[in-house]
Structure formats: C-alpha cells, structure tokens
JSON list of C-alpha atoms in Angstrom, two decimals:
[
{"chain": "A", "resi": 1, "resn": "UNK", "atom": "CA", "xyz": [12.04, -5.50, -7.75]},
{"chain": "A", "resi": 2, "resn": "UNK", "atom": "CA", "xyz": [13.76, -2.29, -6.75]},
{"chain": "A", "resi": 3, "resn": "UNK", "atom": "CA", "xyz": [12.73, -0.38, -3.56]},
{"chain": "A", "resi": 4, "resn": "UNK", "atom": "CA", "xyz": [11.56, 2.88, -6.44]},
{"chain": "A", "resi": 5, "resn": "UNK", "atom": "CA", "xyz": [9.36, 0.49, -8.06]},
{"chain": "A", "resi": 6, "resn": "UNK", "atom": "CA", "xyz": [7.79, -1.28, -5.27]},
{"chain": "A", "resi": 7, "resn": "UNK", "atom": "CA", "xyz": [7.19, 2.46, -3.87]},
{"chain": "A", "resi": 8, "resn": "UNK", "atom": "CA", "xyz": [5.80, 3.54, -7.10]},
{"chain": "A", "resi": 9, "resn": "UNK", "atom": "CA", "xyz": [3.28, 0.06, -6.94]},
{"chain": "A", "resi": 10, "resn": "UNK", "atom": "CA", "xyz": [2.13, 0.73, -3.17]},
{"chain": "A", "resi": 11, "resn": "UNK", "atom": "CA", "xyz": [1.22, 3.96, -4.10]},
{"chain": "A", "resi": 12, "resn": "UNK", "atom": "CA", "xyz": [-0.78, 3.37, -7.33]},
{"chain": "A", "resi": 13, "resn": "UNK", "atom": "CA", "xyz": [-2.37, 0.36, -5.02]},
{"chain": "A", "resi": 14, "resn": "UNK", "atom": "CA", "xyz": [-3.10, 3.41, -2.39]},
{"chain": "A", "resi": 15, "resn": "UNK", "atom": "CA", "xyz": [-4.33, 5.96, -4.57]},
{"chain": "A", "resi": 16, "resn": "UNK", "atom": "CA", "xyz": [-7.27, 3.80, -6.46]},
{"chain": "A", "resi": 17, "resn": "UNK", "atom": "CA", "xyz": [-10.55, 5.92, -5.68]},
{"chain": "A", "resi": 18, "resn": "UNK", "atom": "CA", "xyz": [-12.86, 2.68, -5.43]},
{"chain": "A", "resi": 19, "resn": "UNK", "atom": "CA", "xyz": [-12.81, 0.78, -1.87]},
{"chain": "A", "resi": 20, "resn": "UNK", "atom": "CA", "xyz": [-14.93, -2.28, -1.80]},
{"chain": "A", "resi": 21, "resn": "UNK", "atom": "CA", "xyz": [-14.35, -3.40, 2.51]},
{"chain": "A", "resi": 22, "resn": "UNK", "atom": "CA", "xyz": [-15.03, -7.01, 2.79]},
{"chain": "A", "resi": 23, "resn": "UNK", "atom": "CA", "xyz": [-17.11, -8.75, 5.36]},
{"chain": "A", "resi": 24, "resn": "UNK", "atom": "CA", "xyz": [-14.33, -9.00, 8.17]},
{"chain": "A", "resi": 25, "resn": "UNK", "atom": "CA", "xyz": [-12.55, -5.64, 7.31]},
{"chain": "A", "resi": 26, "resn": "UNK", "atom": "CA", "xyz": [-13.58, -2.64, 9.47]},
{"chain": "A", "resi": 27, "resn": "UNK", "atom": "CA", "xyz": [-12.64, 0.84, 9.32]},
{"chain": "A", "resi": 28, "resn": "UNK", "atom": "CA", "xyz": [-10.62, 2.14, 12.44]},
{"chain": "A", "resi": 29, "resn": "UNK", "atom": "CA", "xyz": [-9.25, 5.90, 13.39]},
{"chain": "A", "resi": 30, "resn": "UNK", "atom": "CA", "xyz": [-5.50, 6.27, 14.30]},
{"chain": "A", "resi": 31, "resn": "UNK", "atom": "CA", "xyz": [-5.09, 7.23, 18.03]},
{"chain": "A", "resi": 32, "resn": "UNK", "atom": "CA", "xyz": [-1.37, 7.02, 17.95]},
{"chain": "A", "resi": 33, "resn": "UNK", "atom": "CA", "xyz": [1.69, 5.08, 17.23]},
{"chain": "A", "resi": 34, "resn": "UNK", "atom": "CA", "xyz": [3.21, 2.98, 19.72]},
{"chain": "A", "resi": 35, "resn": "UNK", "atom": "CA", "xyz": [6.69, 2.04, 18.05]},
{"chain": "A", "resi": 36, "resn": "UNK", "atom": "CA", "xyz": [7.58, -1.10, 15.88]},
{"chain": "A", "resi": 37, "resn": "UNK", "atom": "CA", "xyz": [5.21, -0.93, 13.16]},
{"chain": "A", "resi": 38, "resn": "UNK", "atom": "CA", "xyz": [1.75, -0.37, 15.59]},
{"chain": "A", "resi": 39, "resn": "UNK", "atom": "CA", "xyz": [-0.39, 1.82, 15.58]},
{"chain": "A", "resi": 40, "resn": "UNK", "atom": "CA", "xyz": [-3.08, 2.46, 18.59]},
{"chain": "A", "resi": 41, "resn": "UNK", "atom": "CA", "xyz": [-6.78, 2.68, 16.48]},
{"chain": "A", "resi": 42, "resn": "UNK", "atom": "CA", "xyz": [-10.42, 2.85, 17.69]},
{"chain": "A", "resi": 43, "resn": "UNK", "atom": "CA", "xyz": [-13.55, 1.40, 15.99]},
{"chain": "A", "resi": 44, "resn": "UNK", "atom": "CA", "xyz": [-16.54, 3.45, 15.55]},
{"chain": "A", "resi": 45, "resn": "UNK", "atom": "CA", "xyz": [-18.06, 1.60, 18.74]},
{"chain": "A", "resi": 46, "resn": "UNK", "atom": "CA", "xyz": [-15.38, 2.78, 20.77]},
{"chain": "A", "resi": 47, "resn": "UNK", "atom": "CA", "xyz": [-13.20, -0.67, 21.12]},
{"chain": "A", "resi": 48, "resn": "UNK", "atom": "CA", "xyz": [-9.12, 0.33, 21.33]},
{"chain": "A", "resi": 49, "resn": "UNK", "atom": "CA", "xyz": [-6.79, -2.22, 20.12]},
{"chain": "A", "resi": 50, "resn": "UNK", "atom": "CA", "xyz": [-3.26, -2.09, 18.62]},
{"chain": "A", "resi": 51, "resn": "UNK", "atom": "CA", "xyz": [-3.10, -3.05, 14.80]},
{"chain": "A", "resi": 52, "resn": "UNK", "atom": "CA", "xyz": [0.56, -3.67, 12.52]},
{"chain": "A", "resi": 53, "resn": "UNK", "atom": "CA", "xyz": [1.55, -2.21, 9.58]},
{"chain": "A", "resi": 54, "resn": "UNK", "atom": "CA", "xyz": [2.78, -4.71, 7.18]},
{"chain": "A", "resi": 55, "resn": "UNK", "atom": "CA", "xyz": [6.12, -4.67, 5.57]},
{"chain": "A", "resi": 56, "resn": "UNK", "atom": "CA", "xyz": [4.99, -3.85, 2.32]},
{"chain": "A", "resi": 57, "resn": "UNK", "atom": "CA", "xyz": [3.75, -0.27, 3.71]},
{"chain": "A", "resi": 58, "resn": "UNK", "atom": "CA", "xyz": [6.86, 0.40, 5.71]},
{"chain": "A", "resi": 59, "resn": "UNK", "atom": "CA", "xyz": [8.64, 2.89, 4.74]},
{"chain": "A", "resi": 60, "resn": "UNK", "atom": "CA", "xyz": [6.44, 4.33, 1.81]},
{"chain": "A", "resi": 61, "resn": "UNK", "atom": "CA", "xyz": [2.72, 5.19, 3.96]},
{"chain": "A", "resi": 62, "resn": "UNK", "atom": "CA", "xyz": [2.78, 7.49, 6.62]},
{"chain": "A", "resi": 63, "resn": "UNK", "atom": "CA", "xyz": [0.63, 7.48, 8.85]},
{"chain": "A", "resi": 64, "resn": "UNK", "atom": "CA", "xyz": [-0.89, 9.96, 11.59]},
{"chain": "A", "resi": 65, "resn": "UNK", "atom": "CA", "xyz": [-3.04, 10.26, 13.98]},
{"chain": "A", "resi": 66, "resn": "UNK", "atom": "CA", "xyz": [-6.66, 10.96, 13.23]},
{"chain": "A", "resi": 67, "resn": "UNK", "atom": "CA", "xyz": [-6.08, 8.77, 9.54]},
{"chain": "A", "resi": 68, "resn": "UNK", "atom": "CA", "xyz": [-8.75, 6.44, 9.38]},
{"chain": "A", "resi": 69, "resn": "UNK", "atom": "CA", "xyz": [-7.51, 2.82, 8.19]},
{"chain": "A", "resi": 70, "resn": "UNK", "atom": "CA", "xyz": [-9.02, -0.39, 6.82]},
{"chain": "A", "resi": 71, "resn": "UNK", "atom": "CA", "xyz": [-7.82, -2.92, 8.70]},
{"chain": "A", "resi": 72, "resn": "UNK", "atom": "CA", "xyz": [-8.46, -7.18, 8.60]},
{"chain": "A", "resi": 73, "resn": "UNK", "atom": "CA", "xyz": [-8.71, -8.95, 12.19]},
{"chain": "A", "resi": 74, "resn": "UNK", "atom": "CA", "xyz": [-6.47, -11.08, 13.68]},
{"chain": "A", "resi": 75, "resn": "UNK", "atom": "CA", "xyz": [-8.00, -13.87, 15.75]},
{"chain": "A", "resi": 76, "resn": "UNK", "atom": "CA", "xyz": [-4.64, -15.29, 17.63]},
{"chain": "A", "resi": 77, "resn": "UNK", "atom": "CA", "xyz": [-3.63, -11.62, 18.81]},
{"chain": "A", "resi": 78, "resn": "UNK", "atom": "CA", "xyz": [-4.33, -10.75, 22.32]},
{"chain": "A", "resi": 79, "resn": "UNK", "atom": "CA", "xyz": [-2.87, -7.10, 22.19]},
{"chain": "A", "resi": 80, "resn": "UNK", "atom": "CA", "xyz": [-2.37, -6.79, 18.10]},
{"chain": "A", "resi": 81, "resn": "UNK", "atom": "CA", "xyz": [-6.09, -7.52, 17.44]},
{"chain": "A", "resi": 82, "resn": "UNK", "atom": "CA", "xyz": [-5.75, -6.21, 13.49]},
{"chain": "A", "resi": 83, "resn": "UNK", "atom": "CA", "xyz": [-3.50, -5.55, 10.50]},
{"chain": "A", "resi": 84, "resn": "UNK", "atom": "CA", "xyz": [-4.00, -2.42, 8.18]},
{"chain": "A", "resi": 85, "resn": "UNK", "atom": "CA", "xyz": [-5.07, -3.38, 4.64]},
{"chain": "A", "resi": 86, "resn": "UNK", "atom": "CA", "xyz": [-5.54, 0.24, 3.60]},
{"chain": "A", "resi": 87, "resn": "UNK", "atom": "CA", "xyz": [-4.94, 3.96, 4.37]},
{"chain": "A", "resi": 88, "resn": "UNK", "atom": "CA", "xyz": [-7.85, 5.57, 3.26]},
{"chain": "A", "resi": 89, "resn": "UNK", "atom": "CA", "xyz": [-7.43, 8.87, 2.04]},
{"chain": "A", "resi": 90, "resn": "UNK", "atom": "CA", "xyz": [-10.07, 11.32, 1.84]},
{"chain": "A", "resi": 91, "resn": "UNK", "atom": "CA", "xyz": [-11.48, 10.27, -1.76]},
{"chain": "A", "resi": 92, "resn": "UNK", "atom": "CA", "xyz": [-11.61, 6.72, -0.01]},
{"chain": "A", "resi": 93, "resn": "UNK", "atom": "CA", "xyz": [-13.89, 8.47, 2.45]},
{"chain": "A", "resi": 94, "resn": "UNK", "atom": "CA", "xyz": [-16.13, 10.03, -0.18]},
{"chain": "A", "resi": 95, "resn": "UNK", "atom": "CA", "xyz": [-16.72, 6.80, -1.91]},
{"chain": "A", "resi": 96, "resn": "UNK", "atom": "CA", "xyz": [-17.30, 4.73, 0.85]},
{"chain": "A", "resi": 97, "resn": "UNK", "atom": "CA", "xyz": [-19.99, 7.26, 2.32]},
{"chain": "A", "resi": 98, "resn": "UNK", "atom": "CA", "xyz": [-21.55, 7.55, -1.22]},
{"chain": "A", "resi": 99, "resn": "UNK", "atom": "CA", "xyz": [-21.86, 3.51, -1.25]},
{"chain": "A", "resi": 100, "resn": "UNK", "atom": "CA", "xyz": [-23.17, 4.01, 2.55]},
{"chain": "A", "resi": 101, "resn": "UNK", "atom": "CA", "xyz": [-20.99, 1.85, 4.31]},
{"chain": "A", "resi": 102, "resn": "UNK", "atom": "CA", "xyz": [-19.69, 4.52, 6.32]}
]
C-alpha cells in the first residue's frame, strides 16, 4: 500500500461521525507530548498517565494539547498506561454527548 493511500484510509477511518467507545476504552484530554510517540493525557477523574500513538497514526494525525482522545488500556505498562484508538474531533464530541456517554 502506498504511504498516499494509507493516509487517505486513516483519515476516512478518522473522520466517521459515529463513535461507539467500548467497555475498556475511555476518553482522555491531551496535556502534552513528551517525545517518541507519547503523549501526557488526563481522565475525567483526574488520573495522569502517558499513552502511545500507534504507527498507523504517525505521521498523518496531529495531535495537540487540549484534543481529547479515545484511548484502550494497557495492563503491563507501568508509565505507558494506554494506547490512542481515536482522535476525536469535535463531531465525535457531539455524538458521543448526544448518546450520553460523555
């Protein structure tokens, strides 16, 4: 596959409006980005961990501080606790506060 259409896939995969979390995932806002593919987040109870990016969203999803992310726990971590599933982008927001799992 070449790099334009594996950034053209991530992207469509990105932009679908409908975000169904499952059970483990939990949503988590950016604090800041460490190097090497981590980024510092915080859960709405106030827990701060360090979660990766995986390779499929490096270089084509940027992300910034104050993005929220959907992320999917990693139990054998001790300081990478999580790795990002999803950026969600503000129509991700929307529909997930419509569905009222926000």
């Amino acid at each position: 596959m070449s790099r334009a259409t594996k950034r053209k896939h991530v992207v469509q995969e990105l932009l679908q409006d409908r975000v169904e979390p499952q059970a483990a995932q939990r949503v988590v806002r950016v604090l800041g980005t460490p190097g090497n593919n981590l980024h510092e987040v915080e859960t709405a109870e106030g827990t701060r961990f360090l979660a990766s990016m995986p390779p499929r969203f490096r270089r084509h999803i940027w992300i910034k501080r104050g993005d929220f992310l959907l992320v999917d726990p990693i139990e054998e971590g001790s300081k990478v606790k999580a790795e990002i599933s999803l950026v969600l982008l503000p129509p991700h927001v929307r529909s997930l506060q419509l569905q009222g799992l926000w």
